[in-house]
Coordinates of C-alpha atoms in Angstrom, one line a residue:
M445 CA -13.7 -16.0 -25.3
T446 CA -14.4 -15.3 -29.3
P447 CA -10.8 -16.1 -31.0
G448 CA -9.1 -12.4 -31.2
G449 CA -12.3 -11.2 -29.0
S450 CA -13.1 -10.1 -25.8
N451 CA -15.7 -11.6 -23.2
Y452 CA -18.1 -8.8 -22.1
Q453 CA -20.8 -9.2 -19.5
D454 CA -24.0 -6.9 -18.4
I455 CA -23.0 -3.9 -16.1
G456 CA -24.7 -4.8 -13.0
D457 CA -25.6 -1.3 -11.2
S458 CA -16.8 -6.5 3.5
R459 CA -18.5 -5.1 5.1
S460 CA -18.6 -6.2 8.7
A461 CA -20.5 -4.4 11.0
Y462 CA -19.9 -3.7 14.8
A463 CA -21.4 -6.3 16.9
D464 CA -24.9 -4.7 18.3
Y465 CA -24.7 -1.7 16.1
G466 CA -24.3 -2.5 12.4
I467 CA -21.9 0.4 12.3
A468 CA -19.0 -0.1 9.9
P469 CA -15.5 1.6 9.9
E470 CA -15.0 4.0 7.1
S471 CA -12.1 2.4 5.8
A472 CA -11.2 -1.9 6.4
E473 CA -7.3 -0.8 6.2
F474 CA -7.8 1.2 9.4
K475 CA -7.3 -1.5 11.6
N476 CA -3.7 -1.5 10.3
S477 CA -3.7 2.3 9.8
P478 CA -0.2 3.9 11.1
F479 CA -2.7 5.9 13.3
R480 CA -2.2 3.1 15.7
K481 CA 1.0 1.8 14.8
A482 CA 2.9 3.6 13.0
A483 CA 5.8 6.2 14.7
A484 CA 5.4 9.6 13.2
V485 CA 8.2 10.9 11.0
V486 CA 8.4 14.8 11.6
G487 CA 9.5 16.7 8.5
G488 CA 11.1 13.9 6.7
K489 CA 13.1 12.6 10.1
N490 CA 13.0 10.3 12.6
G491 CA 10.3 11.7 15.5
T492 CA 8.5 10.3 18.0
G493 CA 5.0 9.1 17.4
S494 CA 2.3 10.6 19.9
N495 CA 1.7 8.5 22.9
S496 CA -0.3 5.6 22.1
A497 CA -2.4 5.3 25.0
V498 CA -3.8 8.8 24.0
H499 CA -4.5 7.6 20.5
E500 CA -6.8 4.6 22.2
L501 CA -8.6 7.3 23.9
L502 CA -9.4 8.9 20.5
E503 CA -10.3 5.6 18.8
C504 CA -14.5 5.6 18.8
P505 CA -15.6 1.9 20.4
V506 CA -18.2 1.6 18.2
C507 CA -16.9 2.2 14.7
M508 CA -12.8 1.8 15.6
N509 CA -12.2 5.2 13.5
P510 CA -10.7 8.1 15.7
M511 CA -12.6 10.9 17.1
Y512 CA -12.5 14.0 15.7
P513 CA -14.4 17.0 17.6
P514 CA -17.3 17.2 18.6
I515 CA -16.3 14.2 21.0
H516 CA -19.9 13.2 22.8
Q517 CA -19.8 10.7 26.2
C518 CA -22.6 9.5 28.6
P519 CA -22.6 10.4 32.4
N520 CA -20.0 7.6 33.0
G521 CA -17.6 9.3 30.9
H522 CA -17.1 7.2 27.7
T523 CA -16.5 8.7 24.7
L524 CA -18.0 8.0 21.1
C525 CA -17.7 9.9 17.8
V526 CA -20.6 12.2 16.5
K527 CA -21.3 9.8 14.1
C528 CA -22.0 6.8 16.0
K529 CA -23.4 9.3 18.5
S530 CA -26.4 9.8 15.7
K531 CA -26.7 6.2 14.9
V532 CA -26.6 4.7 19.1
H533 CA -29.0 5.5 21.9
V534 CA -27.1 3.6 24.6
C535 CA -23.5 3.8 25.0
P536 CA -21.6 0.9 24.0
I537 CA -19.6 0.8 26.8
C538 CA -22.2 1.0 29.4
R539 CA -25.5 0.7 28.2
H540 CA -26.7 4.3 30.4
E541 CA -28.6 5.9 27.8
L542 CA -26.7 8.6 26.2
G543 CA -27.3 12.0 26.9
N544 CA -26.0 15.4 24.8
I545 CA -22.7 15.5 26.8
R546 CA -19.5 17.0 25.1
C547 CA -16.1 15.5 26.3
L548 CA -14.4 19.1 26.4
A549 CA -10.7 17.5 27.7
L550 CA -10.5 15.1 24.8
E551 CA -10.9 17.6 22.6
K552 CA -8.4 19.8 23.7
I553 CA -6.3 17.1 24.1
A554 CA -7.2 15.8 20.5
E555 CA -6.4 19.4 18.9
S556 CA -2.8 19.6 20.8
L557 CA -1.8 16.0 19.2
E558 CA 0.4 16.0 15.9
L559 CA -0.1 12.7 14.1
P560 CA 1.1 11.0 11.0
C561 CA -0.9 10.4 7.8
R562 CA -2.7 7.0 8.0
Y563 CA -1.1 6.2 4.6
Q564 CA 2.3 6.3 6.1
I565 CA 2.5 2.4 5.3
Y566 CA 1.9 3.6 1.6
G567 CA 4.6 6.1 1.4
C568 CA 3.4 9.3 3.5
Q569 CA 6.1 10.7 5.5
D570 CA 4.1 14.2 6.9
I571 CA 2.5 14.7 10.1
F572 CA -0.3 16.7 10.5
T573 CA -2.2 18.6 13.6
Y574 CA -5.5 16.8 14.4
H575 CA -7.6 18.7 12.2
T576 CA -5.2 19.2 9.5
R577 CA -4.8 15.5 9.1
L578 CA -7.9 14.7 8.7
R579 CA -8.5 17.1 5.4
H580 CA -5.0 15.9 3.7
E581 CA -5.9 12.3 4.0
Q582 CA -8.7 13.2 1.9
N583 CA -6.5 14.2 -0.7
C584 CA -3.5 12.2 0.5
R585 CA -1.4 11.1 -3.4
F586 CA -0.6 7.9 -1.4
R587 CA -3.9 6.8 -0.3
P588 CA -5.1 3.5 -1.9
Y589 CA -6.6 3.2 -5.6
N590 CA -10.0 1.1 -6.5
C591 CA -9.9 -1.5 -7.9
P592 CA -10.7 -0.7 -12.0
Y593 CA -12.2 -3.5 -13.0
A594 CA -15.8 -2.0 -14.3
G595 CA -17.7 -5.1 -15.0
S596 CA -18.4 -5.5 -11.2
E597 CA -18.7 -3.3 -7.9
C598 CA -15.4 -4.9 -7.1
A599 CA -14.1 -3.6 -3.3
V600 CA -10.7 -3.9 -3.0
T601 CA -8.4 -1.3 -2.1
G602 CA -4.5 -1.0 -2.8
D603 CA -1.5 0.6 -4.0
I604 CA -1.0 0.2 -8.0
Q605 CA 1.3 -3.2 -7.5
Y606 CA -1.4 -4.4 -5.6
L607 CA -3.8 -3.9 -7.8
V608 CA -2.3 -5.1 -10.9
A609 CA -1.4 -8.8 -9.3
H610 CA -5.7 -8.7 -8.1
L611 CA -6.6 -8.0 -11.4
K612 CA -4.5 -10.5 -13.1
D613 CA -5.0 -13.1 -10.7
D614 CA -8.8 -12.6 -9.3
H615 CA -10.6 -10.6 -12.6
K616 CA -8.1 -13.0 -15.2
V617 CA -7.6 -9.3 -16.8
D618 CA -5.4 -9.7 -20.0
M619 CA -2.0 -7.7 -19.7
H620 CA -0.1 -7.0 -22.6
D621 CA 3.2 -5.3 -23.2
G622 CA 3.6 -2.4 -25.7
C623 CA 2.4 0.9 -26.0
T624 CA 0.7 0.2 -29.6
F625 CA -2.7 -2.4 -30.0
N626 CA -4.9 -3.5 -32.0
H627 CA -7.5 -4.9 -30.1
R628 CA -10.8 -6.9 -31.1
Y629 CA -14.3 -6.5 -29.7
V630 CA -17.3 -8.9 -30.8
K631 CA -20.8 -9.5 -29.8
S632 CA -23.6 -11.6 -31.8
N633 CA -26.9 -10.3 -31.5
P634 CA -25.6 -6.7 -30.7
Q635 CA -29.3 -5.4 -30.8
E636 CA -30.2 -7.0 -27.8
V637 CA -27.4 -5.2 -25.9
E638 CA -28.3 -1.7 -24.8
N639 CA -25.7 -2.0 -21.7
A640 CA -23.0 -3.8 -21.3
T641 CA -19.0 -3.6 -20.7
W642 CA -16.1 -5.7 -22.1
M643 CA -13.5 -7.4 -20.2
L644 CA -10.5 -4.7 -18.9
T645 CA -7.4 -5.5 -21.2
V646 CA -3.9 -3.6 -18.8
F647 CA -1.4 -2.3 -21.1
N648 CA 2.0 -1.8 -19.6
C649 CA 4.0 0.9 -21.4
F650 CA 6.9 3.2 -20.3
G651 CA 7.0 1.5 -16.6
H652 CA 3.2 2.3 -15.8
Q653 CA 0.2 0.7 -16.6
F654 CA -2.7 1.7 -19.1
C655 CA -6.8 0.4 -18.7
L656 CA -8.2 0.0 -21.9
H657 CA -12.0 -0.2 -21.5
F658 CA -14.9 -0.2 -23.7
E659 CA -19.1 0.3 -23.2
A660 CA -22.2 -0.1 -25.1
F661 CA -24.7 2.3 -23.5
N662 CA -27.7 4.5 -24.4
L663 CA -26.6 8.2 -25.6
G664 CA -29.9 9.7 -25.0
L665 CA -32.3 7.5 -26.8
A666 CA -29.4 6.6 -29.4
P667 CA -27.0 3.2 -28.6
V668 CA -23.3 4.2 -28.8
Y669 CA -20.2 2.4 -28.0
M670 CA -16.9 4.2 -26.2
A671 CA -13.3 3.1 -25.8
F672 CA -11.7 4.9 -23.4
L673 CA -8.2 4.7 -21.3
R674 CA -7.4 5.3 -17.6
F675 CA -4.3 5.5 -16.0
M676 CA -3.1 3.2 -13.2
G677 CA -1.6 6.2 -11.1
D678 CA -2.5 10.0 -9.8
D679 CA -3.9 12.0 -12.3
D680 CA -0.4 14.8 -12.1
D681 CA 1.6 11.8 -13.6
A682 CA -1.6 10.7 -16.3
K683 CA -1.2 14.3 -17.7
R684 CA 2.0 13.2 -18.8
F685 CA 1.0 10.9 -21.3
S686 CA -1.5 11.0 -24.2
Y687 CA -3.5 8.6 -26.3
S688 CA -5.2 7.7 -29.8
L689 CA -7.6 5.1 -30.4
E690 CA -8.9 4.6 -34.6
V691 CA -11.7 2.4 -35.9
G692 CA -12.6 2.1 -39.7
G693 CA -13.3 0.2 -42.3
F694 CA -14.7 0.2 -46.1
G695 CA -13.2 3.9 -46.3
R696 CA -13.8 5.6 -43.5
K697 CA -12.2 5.9 -40.3
L698 CA -13.3 7.4 -37.3
T699 CA -10.1 8.8 -34.5
W700 CA -9.5 10.5 -30.9
Q701 CA -6.8 11.9 -29.3
G702 CA -6.8 12.3 -25.6
V703 CA -5.1 12.2 -22.1
P704 CA -5.8 9.2 -20.2
R705 CA -8.0 9.7 -16.9
S706 CA -6.6 8.8 -13.8
I707 CA -8.3 5.6 -12.0
R708 CA -9.0 8.3 -9.1
D709 CA -11.6 8.9 -11.4
S710 CA -13.9 5.7 -11.6
H711 CA -15.0 4.0 -15.0
K712 CA -18.5 5.3 -14.6
T713 CA -17.2 9.0 -14.2
V714 CA -14.9 9.1 -17.2
R715 CA -18.1 7.5 -19.8
D716 CA -20.2 9.8 -17.9
S717 CA -18.1 12.5 -19.5
L718 CA -17.8 11.4 -22.7
D719 CA -13.8 11.9 -22.3
G720 CA -13.4 8.9 -25.2
L721 CA -13.6 7.7 -28.3
I722 CA -17.8 7.1 -29.1
I723 CA -19.0 5.2 -32.5
Q724 CA -23.2 5.2 -33.1
R725 CA -24.2 1.5 -32.9
S726 CA -24.9 1.8 -36.7
M727 CA -21.8 2.9 -37.7
A728 CA -19.6 0.3 -35.7
L729 CA -22.3 -2.6 -37.2
F730 CA -21.2 -0.8 -40.9
F731 CA -17.5 -1.3 -39.7
S732 CA -18.2 -4.7 -38.5
G733 CA -19.1 -5.4 -42.3
G734 CA -20.8 -8.4 -43.5
D735 CA -24.8 -8.3 -42.9
R736 CA -24.3 -5.9 -39.9
K737 CA -25.9 -8.6 -37.3
E738 CA -22.6 -8.8 -35.8
L739 CA -20.1 -6.6 -34.0
K740 CA -16.7 -7.0 -35.2
L741 CA -15.1 -4.0 -34.4
K742 CA -11.4 -3.5 -34.1
V743 CA -9.5 -0.9 -32.0
A744 CA -6.5 0.4 -32.7
G745 CA -4.3 3.1 -30.5
R746 CA -1.4 3.9 -29.5
I747 CA 0.0 5.8 -26.0
W748 CA 3.2 8.3 -26.2
R749 CA 4.6 10.1 -23.2
E750 CA 4.7 14.1 -24.0
P751 CA 7.6 16.0 -23.6
L752 CA 8.6 17.5 -20.5

């Protein structure tokens, strides 16, 4: 790492396949999901979960995910989900050729069940009918977050506490306490780098974590740098905060004020929406001083909580 600076790397644009079919479960955490192991909590009160044997009947033997109607079966009565039905041609249990048979009895059982959210292990205490559960889980506020690290396509997911430890231990991300910062980005021969992302920096502020991103890319034909902040939490909580960024030098200054985006939005989504401080390369090199052959850009910022 350059003294006072940040590392960068070029932007690069555990899936275990089922033995014979090459079909992966939609979510790695499903094996530990409350769909299989947890008892339901009804309306915030302790209740009795649906029979676990029924849950097992509704588990697709190929992808191991729960089956939703339409549920298909082979001539011998072995069932599988509609997604896997389109990918395999023989029954995964008896190897009999699949037809186009629906298991209407199991579909009726599925429609009558009330199930806990699969993210109950993360804090969701609601239960749902079979169909509404699937819709809820797509937007459940307790669903795991994706790793916010921008320099690689990291597949790790988890709650915020887990991801903070992951960023520190696995990605070696710099962690800082405080709501004001003065961060320096350095790169020699910046004209040779068209697409790059600098090392993520995380700030602990107001009991929450904020990720500072800095990237280089082409906006149309113009090379630019962009700095922006993401909030490690949901969008509703992110809107309680604002931040400002500033770069300048030699009597000139650029400033940006905005609301941090939740890490529910990927860094690419935020970057492509241009929701941050954008600096033309020529201006960034002017701020850097010297012979303009080296980027030495200092980004100052502040985070504050909006009044309720």
